[in-house]
Amino acid sequence: ATKWHMPTPYGDANLPTQIAHQFAEEIKTGTGGELDITVHSGASLVKHPEIPRAVRTGQVQMGEVFIGIMGNTHPVFKHDNIPFLATNFEDSEKLWKAAKPEIEKQLDKEGMVLLYTVPWPAQSLYTKAPVSKLADLQGLKMRAYSPSTSRLADLMNTTPTTVQVPEIPQAFSTGIIDAMITSPSTGVNGQAWDYLSHYTDVKAWIPKNVVVVNKRAFRRLDKETQQVILTAAANAEEKGWNGVRAQATKDTATLAQNGITVTEPSPELMTELQKIGEIMIKEWKEEAPEEVGAILNQFYQ
Amino acid sequence: MEIALVSIILAAAMLLMLAAGVWVSLALVGVGALGLYLSGNDQIGLLFATSSWGASTGWALTALPMFIWMGEVLFRTRLSEDLFKGLAPWLGGLPGKLLHVNVLSCGIFAAVSGSSAATAATIGRMTLPELKAQGYSDRMAVGTLAGSGTLGLLIPPSIILIVYGVAAEVSIGRLFIAGALPGLMLVTLFMGYTMIWAMFNKSELPQHDAEQISLGAKIKALRKLIPIVGLIGFVLGSIYGGLTTPTEAAALGVFGALILAAASGSLSRSSFMESLLGAVKSSCMIGLILVGAHFLTLSMGFLGIPKALAEWIGTLALSPFELLIYLTVLFVALGCFLDGISVVVLTVAVVLPMVAQANIDLLWFGIYIVLVVEMSQITPPVGFNLFVIQALTGKDILYVARAALPFFLLILAAILLISWFPEIVTYLPTTMTQR
Amino acid sequence: MNALRDKFYLASGYASGLCIVLIMLIILAQVVGRFFGFIVPSAEDFSGYALAAATFFGLAYTFHEGGHIRVTLVIQKWSKRARYRQELVVLVFALALTSFIAYYSWHMIWESYVFEEVSYGYIPVPLWIPQIPVGLGSLALTIAVLDDLILLLIGKEPSYMPHEGEITMEEL
Ligand code: NA
Ligand code: NA
């Protein structure tokens, strides 16, 4: 039997990791135990930023990464981190169909083959006070962790502030930050009710994880085994898009149960945010007019 | 190859290399490479490069050289002397006298620093030379430091609680609050043991005539503590006042120490350079060991040894209490060879579901894990507090480990106590976060 | 020759010390920036790179000064002849491992350069640049080990030995 290793960035409680375990199991059964993939969850084998390199160079055969982490490699990897471009799962699936050929092309250049993707719930606004219009955020300190979140914070008239994930609770409690945009799952995992009170469901963007395999390792397999992997990948992708909808509903409910005020954004706030979205989409397109333009044309069709 | 056989070969190789006098960091790299070789991996070099780059650029680790440098700066000022002069009149009546300075200042410094190696390095740099000069037992000076240095992990902020909180999805804020009472309990246990030891080993303490010090003189002596208390207050204040995160606070600490040194006139060009080169020596030593430990962790991950052990425990169908006993043995055994954070990262995926199934509170389990990890900091051959203290004193790791043994047993006693009285852990978080 | 060697080891120590100062400055800038409402872009990345540089630059100096620790309790009672053989074996083994470390560090740098790898943070930094100190530092460590191996072979005491067991606190 061949033994493969698959590092993933997030812990076992997360949907993507659960799907990864099922994916590995399906391949093991499908190949009669000939291909045995060990899933190393929670960045226990390879740290998250090193996973693309580890897969590309064949240190591990497979791996899962947050697509946005490769955003500096090529602008197409930012497609699911552009605010207010695709704000529901239908649009997000459409965007993924539009972006997939470009992503596959870029991954191929890096010696990797795309297997499947798992979306996260939409990223929404967490604050310590209610927000009904952009002016309510004026002058607050908002968490930023990338050029685009920082630009977004600027455009929202807030001060972008860098804080690492583990330090978020302390940062909120001590007033280092007053607002952040992240998924309801992250809020539930971090027990956000301990340190903040309001969740405005603006659904700014829907980021995804992607699972890739090293090109050489994949080609070395016989056609039959390759087919087993591709079938399992298709199943995993379907589980991801279905599972995330349930996950989003459940996590949002958990936030509310624990005392966080969950509200739909006011029309006024959404209009203001959409305007910011347009600016950022335009700026994204300028980074790589050809590839990004192709994605946008396909998406708006 | 059989996984049990591989484990035995690797443990034997590690012990052989260390006994032969191979540098600890290189021995870790060697055993890591051997493990990957035995697992049939042909990418050993690439894996080493990737893991060492990841291990040496960790943002959370930047606090370590900062705190080590802070210790070097403070050591060169009069502050360490003042620390003793301020506390001595108050501790004079306690059996064991100034040995308690180690425990108390580690406890206080732990509120600023998130790592046990940094706590032991900073406090030890100030206290060990002074305790030696005053004629205290070397073994007890080293033992109290090794033991109480581990408080850095339990008393918030704490790196290991952050790692556990992220993995187990337990609120880090609650974990920090939960660590406070057990931390105080450990301080009490350490001081209690020191007093009992002192009563039976009077010959190993400096012989002073018991002098009566007036309360006025005692209070006057406290003034000597103002600068150091001010420094710690400044750092703590900046964390809880919302100026910095705990990781960044370390840089503020060095900066404050440099200003204090300058203000007290003990900062010269040469003392600045000396303190910096001292920090280089300790941080490079620890840095390379961390690189080696990370590579060994990676190798263990590929071999699946910690996971296999944890899974084996899972098949035994144990009662919650039995489960804890088995897990403690597992963690202590792994903790001898891996650093504490690695033990948590490698086993948490298998252990947490078992713990949850046994209806053990995950918040409580976080504190339990910290105590177990604290023990691993002072067990040979791989124990970071031992490394730090060997670097500080030139005494061999095994000597330091023997000196720390009573404190290892005291932490074990603390685990028993929180098992019997889980409220020690859960009382503060449940009362403080209720709305 | 000896003057050159001393300079080499001191340079290793000072380069590392400079990087430690740099970490402090970057983090302080971030704290000050947060207070006044501006961001120091990629501060975490840069302090991480400075940390790697501090660690690797100083390896040779630390080795020369006997700062890397090892267990001497077993070997210290051995006869002079047995000690000579033991130190020889250990130094050859260390040379093999440090060469391995240096070789693959440069391999990593070369790969990052060829594949144009960039950091994922705020500022896309080409990764081979901050990786250069890792390569230089591990190469310097290999040279330091080789230096001591040669000393041992020509019948002198390796430089790390007199420092071991030296009680740092006795500097007082
Ligand atoms: Na602490
Ligand atoms: Na240990």
PDB file of C-alpha atoms in Angstrom, chain A residues 5 12-14 38-41 44-45 47 50 53 57-60 164 166-167 170 174 176 189 191 193-195, chain B residues 43 46-47 50 53-54 59 162 169 171-172 174 176 239-242 244-247 294 298 301-302 345 349 435:
ATOM      1  CA  HIS A   5       0.384  12.590   3.936  1.00  0.00           C
ATOM      2  CA  ASP A  12     -10.888  18.652  13.640  1.00  0.00           C
ATOM      3  CA  ALA A  13     -13.945  20.634  14.728  1.00  0.00           C
ATOM      4  CA  ASN A  14     -13.952  22.573  11.426  1.00  0.00           C
ATOM      5  CA  THR A  38      -3.065  10.328   6.681  1.00  0.00           C
ATOM      6  CA  VAL A  39      -4.726  13.669   7.405  1.00  0.00           C
ATOM      7  CA  HIS A  40      -2.601  15.837   9.725  1.00  0.00           C
ATOM      8  CA  SER A  41      -5.092  18.426  10.950  1.00  0.00           C
ATOM      9  CA  SER A  44       0.341  19.720  13.236  1.00  0.00           C
ATOM     10  CA  LEU A  45       2.641  18.493  10.465  1.00  0.00           C
ATOM     11  CA  LYS A  47       2.551  25.190   9.340  1.00  0.00           C
ATOM     12  CA  GLU A  50       4.476  26.401   4.345  1.00  0.00           C
ATOM     13  CA  ARG A  53       5.567  24.893  -0.792  1.00  0.00           C
ATOM     14  CA  THR A  57       8.116  20.287  -3.830  1.00  0.00           C
ATOM     15  CA  GLY A  58       6.665  16.892  -2.982  1.00  0.00           C
ATOM     16  CA  GLN A  59       7.538  16.947   0.727  1.00  0.00           C
ATOM     17  CA  VAL A  60       3.928  15.905   1.186  1.00  0.00           C
ATOM     18  CA  GLN A 164      -3.020  37.984  15.307  1.00  0.00           C
ATOM     19  CA  PRO A 166      -4.962  34.058  19.067  1.00  0.00           C
ATOM     20  CA  GLU A 167      -4.834  37.555  20.532  1.00  0.00           C
ATOM     21  CA  GLN A 170      -7.579  40.057  24.626  1.00  0.00           C
ATOM     22  CA  THR A 174      -8.609  45.831  26.202  1.00  0.00           C
ATOM     23  CA  ILE A 176      -6.957  47.416  20.903  1.00  0.00           C
ATOM     24  CA  ASN A 189     -15.013  28.914  17.958  1.00  0.00           C
ATOM     25  CA  GLN A 191     -16.632  32.346  21.928  1.00  0.00           C
ATOM     26  CA  TRP A 193     -19.830  36.580  23.249  1.00  0.00           C
ATOM     27  CA  ASP A 194     -17.146  36.810  25.926  1.00  0.00           C
ATOM     28  CA  TYR A 195     -15.865  40.074  24.500  1.00  0.00           C
TER      29      TYR A 195
ATOM     30  CA  GLN B  43      12.779  14.233   1.230  1.00  0.00           C
ATOM     31  CA  LEU B  46      13.760  19.561   2.092  1.00  0.00           C
ATOM     32  CA  LEU B  47      11.556  18.767   5.067  1.00  0.00           C
ATOM     33  CA  THR B  50      10.823  23.876   5.486  1.00  0.00           C
ATOM     34  CA  TRP B  53      12.172  28.155   8.370  1.00  0.00           C
ATOM     35  CA  GLY B  54       8.687  27.800   9.838  1.00  0.00           C
ATOM     36  CA  TRP B  59       5.846  35.584  15.309  1.00  0.00           C
ATOM     37  CA  ILE B 162      -3.255  30.081  23.465  1.00  0.00           C
ATOM     38  CA  GLU B 169     -11.853  25.834  20.677  1.00  0.00           C
ATOM     39  CA  SER B 171     -12.194  30.647  24.944  1.00  0.00           C
ATOM     40  CA  ILE B 172      -8.647  31.866  25.532  1.00  0.00           C
ATOM     41  CA  ARG B 174     -11.593  31.984  30.094  1.00  0.00           C
ATOM     42  CA  PHE B 176      -6.407  32.768  31.165  1.00  0.00           C
ATOM     43  CA  ILE B 239      -1.286  44.969  28.170  1.00  0.00           C
ATOM     44  CA  TYR B 240      -4.449  45.552  30.176  1.00  0.00           C
ATOM     45  CA  GLY B 241      -4.697  49.206  29.164  1.00  0.00           C
ATOM     46  CA  GLY B 242      -5.059  48.178  25.524  1.00  0.00           C
ATOM     47  CA  THR B 244      -0.078  46.192  23.391  1.00  0.00           C
ATOM     48  CA  THR B 245      -0.769  42.507  22.999  1.00  0.00           C
ATOM     49  CA  PRO B 246       1.020  40.133  25.408  1.00  0.00           C
ATOM     50  CA  THR B 247       3.515  39.147  22.709  1.00  0.00           C
ATOM     51  CA  HIS B 294      10.300  21.253  15.523  1.00  0.00           C
ATOM     52  CA  LEU B 298       7.597  16.740  12.160  1.00  0.00           C
ATOM     53  CA  GLY B 301       4.096  13.325  12.867  1.00  0.00           C
ATOM     54  CA  PHE B 302       5.171  11.348   9.804  1.00  0.00           C
ATOM     55  CA  VAL B 345      -0.062  19.837  18.974  1.00  0.00           C
ATOM     56  CA  ALA B 349      -6.597  15.716  17.720  1.00  0.00           C
ATOM     57  CA  ARG B 435     -23.868  37.787  32.673  1.00  0.00           C
TER      58      ARG B 435
END
